[in-house]
Amino acid sequence: MAANNSDPIPDQLGEGGAGVKHETGEEVGEETSSSAAQATATTMLPRSSSRPQLDLSGAAIHGTLEDRNPTILLPNQSDDISHLALDIGGSLIKLVYFSRHAELSTEDKRKISTKRKLGMFNGGRRSYPILGGRLHFVKFETGKLNECLDFISSKQLHRGGIDSPSWRSGAQPDDIVIKATGGGAYKYADVFKERLGVSLEKEDEMDCLVAGANFLLKAIRHEAFTHMDGQKRYVQIDQNDLFPFLLVNIGSGVSIIKVDGHGEFQRVSGTNVGGGTYWGLGKLMTKCKSFDELLELSQRGDNSTMDMLIGDIYGGLDYSKIGLSASTIASSFGKIISENKELSDYRPEDISLSLLRMISYNIGQISYLNALRYGLKRIFFGGFFIRGHAYTMDTISFAVHFWSKGEAQAMFLRHEGFLGALGAFMSYEKHGLDDLRAHHLVERFPMGAPYVGGKIHGPPLGDLNEKISWMEKFVQKGTQITAPVPMGVPATTGMGGFERPTSKGDILRSDASAALNVGVLHLVPTLDVFPLLEDPKTYEPNTIDLDQDEFKYWFKILSDHLPDLVDKAVASEGGTDDAKRRGDAFAHAFSAHLARLMEEPAAYGKFGLVNLLELREECLREFQFVDAYISIKQRENEASLAVLPDLLMELDSMNEEARLLALIEGVLAANIFDWGSRACVELYHKGTIIEIYRMSRKKMQRPWRIDDFDMFKKRMLTDRKDQPYKRALLFVDNSGADVVLGMLPLARELLRRGTEVVLVANSLPALNDVTANELPEIIAEASKHCSILRKAAEAGGLIVDAMAGIQDDLKDEPVSVPLMVVENGCGSPCIDFRQVSSELAAAAKDADLLILEGMGRSLHTNLNAHFKCDALKLAMVKNKRLAEKLFNGNIYDCICKFEPVF
Ligand SMILES: Nc1ncnc2c1ncn2[C@@H]1O[C@H](COP(=O)(O)OP(=O)(O)O)[C@@H](O)[C@H]1O
Ligand SMILES: CC(C)(COP(=O)(O)O)[C@@H](O)C(=O)NCCC(=O)O
Ligand SMILES: [Mn+2]
C-alpha cells in the first residue's frame, strides 16, 4: 500500500461502538471532577518535518547477535534510494544492503482517537510505520568477485531490489551510483561498470570505519562486549563517555585509529601483520582450503611443539627476575630452529595455533602501546580476522590486559567485519543517523536471512515456504556445525608472563551457522523510553538474571510447553496441513534458539526473561501464527462479560472501603487465568471459568505475600481523598476474567473518582494477554451494563454512538473523565520500559498513578523498577520456583506492592 502522507483524521469515527445501549441506572460518583474531564494532554511528539533521504529512524538488528553481523531493519525507509554499499577489501567484500517491505499503516480508529486525545496528531504529517526494511550484511571472498556480482544482480540490489519501482519499470541502471570503500572500490570499479552498469562512488576507508563503529556504538544496545576467559560480557556504552577510544580494525592488515568524536579521528598506526598474514601463512603451511578450516584446526593445537618457551631456554625454570613464567612464549616458532624436522613433521593444528597466538598477541601488544601513547582506556577491535572466535578474542584481551596491567580494556563488536561497509552505507545521508538511539532498536530473532555470499544465500525475505525449508535444512546443518570441537589441552603454553587464555573457542560457529540469522536489529522510531522511569540509565527490566542455572530451568519450562503451544497455534490457523508444517517449523526454530542459548546464554546479547518470552512470540509470528490463543481469549471474554453485571452490582452494594479491598482482591484473584503457567493450565481442567474465579477469590487471604493495601487505601480514601489521581495508567495483562472481572472494575472505580484511566495493553498478542486492539470491543460490551464505563469510554473516543439523537438526550449528564486505550509497543508477556510505544510515552506525561498487573509485567520484570509517580504492582505468583526465589513464598501467593512518591 502506498504511504499515506496526509494523516487524515476522520471527524466521524464511525461505527466503533455500534449498538451501545445507554443506561441510566448508575450515577457517576460525586468525586468526578469536570476539570479532570478535560482529558487531553497537549504534548506533541517531536517529529522532524523533513525526513532524511535515508530514514534510519527505528533501525533494528536482523542477524544473529552472537554472530557478529546481524542484519539491521529500517522500518521507515520509504524513499527510493540506492540500497547498497560495499567495502571491497583485500580478502573479503562486504555488502550492506537494504531490503524494504511494504507495511500497512496500522492506524485504526482506536489509535486515531486516542492519539487525538493525547495531542499526538499534527495533521499533514504521516504517521509511522509506513514502509519498513532491513539492513542486511553479506560477505564474499574478494577472489570470488563474480559471485558477489551475481548476488547483486540476482537480487537487483543496485536497482533498489526486485521490489523497487525502478526495477519494475525496467529503468536502466546506467546512472546508478553505489557507495563503495576499500581498495577494491578503485581496483574493481571497471568491473562493476561493465557487469552491472553502475558507478562506484568512493568513500574514504577510514571515514567509513569510524562512521560504522560510531553508529554501532551509539545505536545498538548490545553491540560491544568484552571477552575474557571464555566469558562474553556485553557493555552498555554511555554516549557521554564514549570518546576518545582506539579503534583497531584487523582485516588483511591492521589499522589503528584514535577516534575523538563523530567524524573526528586520526589513523595513528597500523601493522602489516594482520588477518592476511595468519590466513596466508596458515594456508601455505597447513594446506587448509578455507580460513575457517584453519581457525578450527587451531582449536585442537598445542603450540608448545613449535614455540620456544621461557622454560625451553631456562631448563624448565621461570625467568622470575623479569616476571616471565616457564610457559611464556619466548619466541614464536623458535623451537623449530633446533629441531631437524620438515614442515610435514609438524601437526597443522599446532602450526595454526602458533600462528594465531603470534599474530593475536602482537596485535594486542601494538594496540596497547598505541592506547598508552594517547592515554586511551578503551580499545575496540573490529575486522573479520576476529571472526567471533573466542580464543582470538581471549588472546587479544589477555595481551591488552597484561601489558596495560588492567588499565586498558579490549572490546569487540558484533558487527566486527562490517564497519567499513556500514559507514559507506551511512554516507548516503549522514544526518539520518543523528536521531537514532538505542531505544529505537529492537532485537528480533528471525530465522533465515542471507549473511554470507557464495552458496548459502538464504531464502528471499518474506517467502515463508522457502524460509521454512531453508530453516529446516539449516537446523540440520547447524547442529553438525555447532557441535563442540574436542580440545587437546596443551599444558605448557603461555606468553608474556601471564597464563594462556583458558578458552580455545571450543565452538567455531561457521559462516553457515551465522547464516541462521536468529537475531536481528529492527529500527523502530515509534519507540520511546518510558518517561516515568525514575532513572532509565540504571533501569533493569529483569528481576532475576537469566544465568546458566536459571536458563536451564526455563529451557525445561518452555520445552515442556512447546507441544501444547504448537497444537494451539496450529488449531488457531484452522489445523490445515500448511498450519501443521508451519507449526513444525516454529517448534524447530524455537528449539534451535533454546539449544543455542543453553549452550551460551549470552549468545544473543544480554538476554533476560523478557527477551526469552518475547522470542517465543516472535518465533510464532515469524511462521505467521497471528494469535495462538485467540479462541481461548474469546471464550473467556464472553464468559466473564456474562457475569460482569452481577459483579458490578455486588461491588456497588459495598461501602467504599470494602469495595476498594474487593476490587484489589478481584484483580489478584482473576490473575489466575494465565495460559503461560503450567500450574494454572492444570487447574482449568477442574472447573468452569467462573468456578475457578470464585474459588480463587475465596482463597484470597490477607496479609498477602507483599501487602501494601492499607497504604494504598489510605492514599485513596483518607490522605488525599479530595485530590484523586489525575491520570492512571493501568497495564493490563490477560484476557477474560483477568481484564473483565479484575482490571475493568478497578478502572471503573478510578473513573468514578475522577481519575482519567488509560488501559495499556500489548500491541501484539502474547499468550492469552489482551491486546490494545481487542480492548475497545470488550469495553463496548462491558459498557452495555455500566454507564460509568460507557460515558468514560465515549469521552475517551472508544465508543462513538452513531445516533446523535441519543447524545442529545444525554446532554445534561455530567461529563465523564475519559477511559482510553493505548498500546504498549510490545508483543511479550513482560515489559521493558526502555522501549515502549510513543503513544504510551505520550499518555504517561500526565499520569500520576501506574498500576502494573500480572506476573510478567510486575514480577518477572519491574518488581524492582522505580517510577517518578505512584506505582501499584499487583500479581498472583503462579510459579512455585519464582515464589520461593523472590519471597520465600508459595505458589498462588499474591503481591500488592504500593510505591508512592511522597
Ligand atoms: N571466510 C573468510 N575468508 C577469508 N578470510 C577470512 C574469512 N573469515 C575471516 N577472515 C579473516 O579476515 C581477514 C579479512 O578481514 P576484513 O575485515 O574483511 O579485511 P579486508 O577488508 O582487508 O578484506 C582475512 O585476512 C582473514 O584473516
Ligand atoms: C508467562 C507468564 C509470565 C505470564 O504470566 P502473567 O503475566 O499473565 O501473569 C507466566 O505464566 C509464567 O511465568 N509462566 C511460566 C512458568 C510456569 O509455567 O509456571
Ligand atoms: Mn499474561
PDB file of N, CA and C and ligand atoms in Angstrom, residues 674 733-734 766-769 829 857, ligand 3:
ATOM      1  N   ASP A 674      -4.091 -17.570  33.429  1.00  0.00           N
ATOM      2  CA  ASP A 674      -2.818 -17.347  32.765  1.00  0.00           C
ATOM      3  C   ASP A 674      -2.415 -18.634  32.050  1.00  0.00           C
ATOM      4  N   ASP A 733      -3.219  -7.270  31.755  1.00  0.00           N
ATOM      5  CA  ASP A 733      -2.496  -8.499  31.440  1.00  0.00           C
ATOM      6  C   ASP A 733      -3.375  -9.417  30.576  1.00  0.00           C
ATOM      7  N   ASN A 734      -4.020 -10.369  31.206  1.00  0.00           N
ATOM      8  CA  ASN A 734      -4.679 -11.416  30.425  1.00  0.00           C
ATOM      9  C   ASN A 734      -6.099 -11.057  30.008  1.00  0.00           C
ATOM     10  N   ALA A 766       0.481 -12.065  22.962  1.00  0.00           N
ATOM     11  CA  ALA A 766       1.482 -12.878  23.641  1.00  0.00           C
ATOM     12  C   ALA A 766       0.691 -13.759  24.603  1.00  0.00           C
ATOM     13  N   LEU A 767       0.808 -15.047  24.467  1.00  0.00           N
ATOM     14  CA  LEU A 767      -0.003 -15.975  25.253  1.00  0.00           C
ATOM     15  C   LEU A 767      -1.467 -15.514  25.206  1.00  0.00           C
ATOM     16  N   ASN A 768      -2.119 -15.485  26.389  1.00  0.00           N
ATOM     17  CA  ASN A 768      -3.519 -15.063  26.375  1.00  0.00           C
ATOM     18  C   ASN A 768      -3.679 -13.606  26.805  1.00  0.00           C
ATOM     19  N   ASP A 769      -2.620 -12.827  26.666  1.00  0.00           N
ATOM     20  CA  ASP A 769      -2.724 -11.412  27.029  1.00  0.00           C
ATOM     21  C   ASP A 769      -3.688 -10.693  26.096  1.00  0.00           C
ATOM     22  N   PRO A 829       4.856 -11.154  27.151  1.00  0.00           N
ATOM     23  CA  PRO A 829       4.114 -11.145  28.418  1.00  0.00           C
ATOM     24  C   PRO A 829       4.777 -10.256  29.475  1.00  0.00           C
ATOM     25  N   ARG A 857       4.577  -8.605  33.929  1.00  0.00           N
ATOM     26  CA  ARG A 857       4.888  -7.184  33.951  1.00  0.00           C
ATOM     27  C   ARG A 857       5.276  -6.646  35.323  1.00  0.00           C
TER      28      ARG A 857
HETATM   29 MN    MN B   3      -0.287 -12.628  30.736  1.00  0.00          MN
END
